[in-house]
Each structure stands twice: as C-alpha cells, then as structure tokens.
Amino acid sequence: MTKIWVDADSCPSIIRNYLIKLTESGKIELNFVANKIISEEKNSIRMIVCESGKDSADNYIFENAEKNDLVITRDILFAARLVDKKITVINDRGTCFTVDNIQKRLEDREYDMQMAQLGFGSKKKSFGEKEFSKFRECLDRQLRRIAQLQP
C-alpha cells in the first residue's frame, strides 16, 4: 500500500481535503504530520502530532518514510534530505523535487533569503485553481510511477 506523508502545518486545506477523498479507495494510507491536530483520524488517515520543536514533524516523516512512499512538503531543505534518501517528494504547487532539480531549488531559496534580508522580499504567492490543478496532475503522475515500481 502506498503511503502519503504530508508536512501538514503549512499544507493548504484544499489539498488536505482532496487527499482525504483520495484515500477513500483504501489503496493509499494518508499520514498528516504536524505540531497540532489538523484532521481527525479515519480508516486510512493517521494524524501524527509531534512536539513543537523545530523540524520535529520533518524529522518524524524522514525517519518513517520508505522507498515507495510519497511526501508532500513546501520545505526545500527538507525536500533535499528526502531526495537524498530516494523518497518521492512534491510540493503543494505541483513541483516534483528530484536529484536533477533540487540543487537549483536550494540556490533559488538562498537567493530569495538574501534578497529578503536586503528588504526586497517577494510578495506571497496566491493559491488558486491553477495551482491546485498542477498539484493534482503532479500527484497523479507520481502515484502512477510509484505503483509501477511496486511488486
């Protein structure tokens, strides 16, 4: 059974609700991991509440995610750790992080942080139907790829 791990503290509710509906088939186990309760547990949904310490949810996912699992996170540093562990990782915008693109994403993050320190912060990006559609397509593509890898 495929497991999806969600770094749920910053995951938009539209995506959390979509994932809950997706697990109704019983073929996917969904794990929300956060520092507070995000969703109630149901048949194929687990809510794991971690300590409120820095990166505690990330560390829990990292320690428990396995080869054919999928992780959803916005955290690029965390995504890089998962890519090194050969875990499939996507963000809520429909980007799949890979060995080929993670270094560029880390460089972009560093640049954005430097610009913010200089007072040139970027405005918050909106999340609408376009972004949600891109996420759904990416998730579907990665779940199909993982299903083909399983014996």
PDB file of C-alpha atoms in Angstrom:
ATOM      1  CA  MET A   1       0.000   0.000   0.000  1.00  0.00           C
ATOM      2  CA  THR A   2       1.289   3.433  -0.939  1.00  0.00           C
ATOM      3  CA  LYS A   3       1.782   5.839   1.942  1.00  0.00           C
ATOM      4  CA  ILE A   4       1.489   9.585   1.571  1.00  0.00           C
ATOM      5  CA  TRP A   5       3.172  11.695   4.233  1.00  0.00           C
ATOM      6  CA  VAL A   6       2.041  15.314   4.478  1.00  0.00           C
ATOM      7  CA  ASP A   7       4.064  18.016   6.205  1.00  0.00           C
ATOM      8  CA  ALA A   8       0.666  19.332   7.248  1.00  0.00           C
ATOM      9  CA  ASP A   9       1.386  22.529   9.196  1.00  0.00           C
ATOM     10  CA  SER A  10       1.575  24.616   6.019  1.00  0.00           C
ATOM     11  CA  CYS A  11      -0.417  22.460   3.613  1.00  0.00           C
ATOM     12  CA  PRO A  12      -3.485  24.281   2.194  1.00  0.00           C
ATOM     13  CA  SER A  13      -6.813  22.881   3.359  1.00  0.00           C
ATOM     14  CA  ILE A  14      -7.987  22.346  -0.235  1.00  0.00           C
ATOM     15  CA  ILE A  15      -5.126  19.879  -0.699  1.00  0.00           C
ATOM     16  CA  ARG A  16      -5.703  18.181   2.654  1.00  0.00           C
ATOM     17  CA  ASN A  17      -9.391  17.699   1.773  1.00  0.00           C
ATOM     18  CA  TYR A  18      -8.501  16.375  -1.688  1.00  0.00           C
ATOM     19  CA  LEU A  19      -6.079  13.868  -0.173  1.00  0.00           C
ATOM     20  CA  ILE A  20      -8.698  12.683   2.317  1.00  0.00           C
ATOM     21  CA  LYS A  21     -11.123  11.977  -0.554  1.00  0.00           C
ATOM     22  CA  LEU A  22      -8.342  10.241  -2.487  1.00  0.00           C
ATOM     23  CA  THR A  23      -7.795   7.757   0.346  1.00  0.00           C
ATOM     24  CA  GLU A  24     -11.432   6.628   0.347  1.00  0.00           C
ATOM     25  CA  SER A  25     -10.451   3.942  -2.177  1.00  0.00           C
ATOM     26  CA  GLY A  26      -8.479   2.220   0.582  1.00  0.00           C
ATOM     27  CA  LYS A  27      -5.395   1.865  -1.636  1.00  0.00           C
ATOM     28  CA  ILE A  28      -3.496   4.737  -0.047  1.00  0.00           C
ATOM     29  CA  GLU A  29      -2.544   5.376   3.563  1.00  0.00           C
ATOM     30  CA  LEU A  30      -2.509   9.080   4.400  1.00  0.00           C
ATOM     31  CA  ASN A  31      -0.384  10.436   7.231  1.00  0.00           C
ATOM     32  CA  PHE A  32      -0.743  14.055   8.314  1.00  0.00           C
ATOM     33  CA  VAL A  33       2.239  15.065  10.438  1.00  0.00           C
ATOM     34  CA  ALA A  34       2.163  18.398  12.250  1.00  0.00           C
ATOM     35  CA  ASN A  35       2.733  20.200  15.524  1.00  0.00           C
ATOM     36  CA  LYS A  36      -1.025  20.410  16.102  1.00  0.00           C
ATOM     37  CA  ILE A  37      -4.126  18.431  15.159  1.00  0.00           C
ATOM     38  CA  ILE A  38      -5.001  19.136  11.523  1.00  0.00           C
ATOM     39  CA  SER A  39      -7.516  16.390  10.796  1.00  0.00           C
ATOM     40  CA  GLU A  40      -9.284  13.656  12.677  1.00  0.00           C
ATOM     41  CA  GLU A  41      -8.170  10.087  12.153  1.00  0.00           C
ATOM     42  CA  LYS A  42     -10.306   7.875   9.926  1.00  0.00           C
ATOM     43  CA  ASN A  43      -9.830   4.433   8.358  1.00  0.00           C
ATOM     44  CA  SER A  44      -6.881   5.245   6.094  1.00  0.00           C
ATOM     45  CA  ILE A  45      -5.909   8.589   7.652  1.00  0.00           C
ATOM     46  CA  ARG A  46      -3.486   8.988  10.544  1.00  0.00           C
ATOM     47  CA  MET A  47      -2.877  12.262  12.365  1.00  0.00           C
ATOM     48  CA  ILE A  48       0.561  12.341  13.969  1.00  0.00           C
ATOM     49  CA  VAL A  49       1.134  15.245  16.335  1.00  0.00           C
ATOM     50  CA  CYS A  50       4.806  15.943  17.034  1.00  0.00           C
ATOM     51  CA  GLU A  51       6.478  18.071  19.647  1.00  0.00           C
ATOM     52  CA  SER A  52       6.507  21.768  18.861  1.00  0.00           C
ATOM     53  CA  GLY A  53      10.284  21.803  18.406  1.00  0.00           C
ATOM     54  CA  LYS A  54      11.993  22.961  15.221  1.00  0.00           C
ATOM     55  CA  ASP A  55      11.745  20.381  12.421  1.00  0.00           C
ATOM     56  CA  SER A  56      10.088  17.772  14.653  1.00  0.00           C
ATOM     57  CA  ALA A  57       7.418  16.945  12.030  1.00  0.00           C
ATOM     58  CA  ASP A  58      10.055  16.859   9.280  1.00  0.00           C
ATOM     59  CA  ASN A  59      12.242  14.532  11.332  1.00  0.00           C
ATOM     60  CA  TYR A  60       9.325  12.219  12.075  1.00  0.00           C
ATOM     61  CA  ILE A  61       8.471  11.935   8.388  1.00  0.00           C
ATOM     62  CA  PHE A  62      12.132  11.480   7.436  1.00  0.00           C
ATOM     63  CA  GLU A  63      12.577   8.649   9.937  1.00  0.00           C
ATOM     64  CA  ASN A  64       9.378   6.851   8.879  1.00  0.00           C
ATOM     65  CA  ALA A  65       9.052   7.398   5.116  1.00  0.00           C
ATOM     66  CA  GLU A  66      10.150   4.465   2.978  1.00  0.00           C
ATOM     67  CA  LYS A  67      11.236   3.936  -0.609  1.00  0.00           C
ATOM     68  CA  ASN A  68       7.823   3.785  -2.340  1.00  0.00           C
ATOM     69  CA  ASP A  69       6.186   6.458  -0.207  1.00  0.00           C
ATOM     70  CA  LEU A  70       5.375   9.989  -1.316  1.00  0.00           C
ATOM     71  CA  VAL A  71       5.956  13.115   0.791  1.00  0.00           C
ATOM     72  CA  ILE A  72       4.258  16.483   0.311  1.00  0.00           C
ATOM     73  CA  THR A  73       6.132  19.484   1.732  1.00  0.00           C
ATOM     74  CA  ARG A  74       6.911  23.129   0.974  1.00  0.00           C
ATOM     75  CA  ASP A  75      10.217  22.945   2.860  1.00  0.00           C
ATOM     76  CA  ILE A  76      13.018  22.802   0.276  1.00  0.00           C
ATOM     77  CA  LEU A  77      15.727  21.892   2.810  1.00  0.00           C
ATOM     78  CA  PHE A  78      13.569  19.002   3.981  1.00  0.00           C
ATOM     79  CA  ALA A  79      12.838  18.036   0.361  1.00  0.00           C
ATOM     80  CA  ALA A  80      16.588  17.841  -0.287  1.00  0.00           C
ATOM     81  CA  ARG A  81      17.011  15.403   2.621  1.00  0.00           C
ATOM     82  CA  LEU A  82      14.202  13.245   1.222  1.00  0.00           C
ATOM     83  CA  VAL A  83      15.623  13.305  -2.319  1.00  0.00           C
ATOM     84  CA  ASP A  84      18.957  12.104  -0.890  1.00  0.00           C
ATOM     85  CA  LYS A  85      17.037   9.246   0.761  1.00  0.00           C
ATOM     86  CA  LYS A  86      15.418   8.458  -2.645  1.00  0.00           C
ATOM     87  CA  ILE A  87      11.904   9.316  -1.441  1.00  0.00           C
ATOM     88  CA  THR A  88       9.435  10.827  -3.924  1.00  0.00           C
ATOM     89  CA  VAL A  89       8.702  14.369  -2.790  1.00  0.00           C
ATOM     90  CA  ILE A  90       6.420  17.037  -4.229  1.00  0.00           C
ATOM     91  CA  ASN A  91       5.187  20.399  -3.048  1.00  0.00           C
ATOM     92  CA  ASP A  92       1.676  21.809  -2.961  1.00  0.00           C
ATOM     93  CA  ARG A  93       2.323  23.709  -6.209  1.00  0.00           C
ATOM     94  CA  GLY A  94       2.856  20.594  -8.298  1.00  0.00           C
ATOM     95  CA  THR A  95       6.643  20.515  -8.352  1.00  0.00           C
ATOM     96  CA  CYS A  96       8.342  17.155  -8.021  1.00  0.00           C
ATOM     97  CA  PHE A  97      11.763  17.519  -6.418  1.00  0.00           C
ATOM     98  CA  THR A  98      14.436  15.346  -7.998  1.00  0.00           C
ATOM     99  CA  VAL A  99      18.186  14.844  -7.978  1.00  0.00           C
ATOM    100  CA  ASP A 100      18.226  16.900 -11.191  1.00  0.00           C
ATOM    101  CA  ASN A 101      16.425  19.981  -9.839  1.00  0.00           C
ATOM    102  CA  ILE A 102      16.916  20.111  -6.068  1.00  0.00           C
ATOM    103  CA  GLN A 103      20.240  21.980  -6.168  1.00  0.00           C
ATOM    104  CA  LYS A 104      18.699  24.757  -8.290  1.00  0.00           C
ATOM    105  CA  ARG A 105      15.762  24.967  -5.857  1.00  0.00           C
ATOM    106  CA  LEU A 106      18.174  25.293  -2.935  1.00  0.00           C
ATOM    107  CA  GLU A 107      20.075  28.050  -4.750  1.00  0.00           C
ATOM    108  CA  ASP A 108      16.812  29.882  -5.510  1.00  0.00           C
ATOM    109  CA  ARG A 109      15.851  29.625  -1.831  1.00  0.00           C
ATOM    110  CA  GLU A 110      19.202  31.062  -0.742  1.00  0.00           C
ATOM    111  CA  TYR A 111      18.890  33.927  -3.239  1.00  0.00           C
ATOM    112  CA  ASP A 112      15.342  34.721  -2.059  1.00  0.00           C
ATOM    113  CA  MET A 113      16.519  34.781   1.562  1.00  0.00           C
ATOM    114  CA  GLN A 114      19.384  37.149   0.712  1.00  0.00           C
ATOM    115  CA  MET A 115      17.027  39.467  -1.164  1.00  0.00           C
ATOM    116  CA  ALA A 116      14.593  39.440   1.771  1.00  0.00           C
ATOM    117  CA  GLN A 117      17.415  40.417   4.142  1.00  0.00           C
ATOM    118  CA  LEU A 118      18.103  43.402   1.880  1.00  0.00           C
ATOM    119  CA  GLY A 119      14.452  44.394   2.030  1.00  0.00           C
ATOM    120  CA  PHE A 120      13.431  43.043  -1.355  1.00  0.00           C
ATOM    121  CA  GLY A 121      11.009  40.422  -0.119  1.00  0.00           C
ATOM    122  CA  SER A 122       8.756  38.708  -2.584  1.00  0.00           C
ATOM    123  CA  LYS A 123       5.018  39.012  -2.245  1.00  0.00           C
ATOM    124  CA  LYS A 124       3.107  35.978  -1.052  1.00  0.00           C
ATOM    125  CA  LYS A 125       2.064  33.757  -3.939  1.00  0.00           C
ATOM    126  CA  SER A 126      -1.614  33.055  -4.314  1.00  0.00           C
ATOM    127  CA  PHE A 127      -3.036  29.558  -4.335  1.00  0.00           C
ATOM    128  CA  GLY A 128      -5.954  29.069  -6.693  1.00  0.00           C
ATOM    129  CA  GLU A 129      -7.444  26.603  -9.147  1.00  0.00           C
ATOM    130  CA  LYS A 130      -4.407  26.789 -11.467  1.00  0.00           C
ATOM    131  CA  GLU A 131      -2.017  25.791  -8.672  1.00  0.00           C
ATOM    132  CA  PHE A 132      -4.397  23.126  -7.364  1.00  0.00           C
ATOM    133  CA  SER A 133      -4.764  21.624 -10.843  1.00  0.00           C
ATOM    134  CA  LYS A 134      -0.990  21.485 -11.266  1.00  0.00           C
ATOM    135  CA  PHE A 135      -0.710  19.776  -7.873  1.00  0.00           C
ATOM    136  CA  ARG A 136      -3.352  17.145  -8.778  1.00  0.00           C
ATOM    137  CA  GLU A 137      -1.599  16.358 -12.065  1.00  0.00           C
ATOM    138  CA  CYS A 138       1.791  16.022 -10.373  1.00  0.00           C
ATOM    139  CA  LEU A 139       0.381  13.859  -7.577  1.00  0.00           C
ATOM    140  CA  ASP A 140      -1.402  11.580 -10.047  1.00  0.00           C
ATOM    141  CA  ARG A 141       1.739  11.217 -12.170  1.00  0.00           C
ATOM    142  CA  GLN A 142       3.898  10.347  -9.154  1.00  0.00           C
ATOM    143  CA  LEU A 143       1.376   7.892  -7.687  1.00  0.00           C
ATOM    144  CA  ARG A 144       1.187   6.081 -11.058  1.00  0.00           C
ATOM    145  CA  ARG A 145       5.001   5.952 -11.214  1.00  0.00           C
ATOM    146  CA  ILE A 146       5.224   4.566  -7.665  1.00  0.00           C
ATOM    147  CA  ALA A 147       2.510   1.976  -8.402  1.00  0.00           C
ATOM    148  CA  GLN A 148       4.558   0.700 -11.361  1.00  0.00           C
ATOM    149  CA  LEU A 149       7.595   0.243  -9.090  1.00  0.00           C
ATOM    150  CA  GLN A 150       5.769  -1.883  -6.540  1.00  0.00           C
ATOM    151  CA  PRO A 151       5.869  -5.668  -6.919  1.00  0.00           C
TER     152      PRO A 151
END
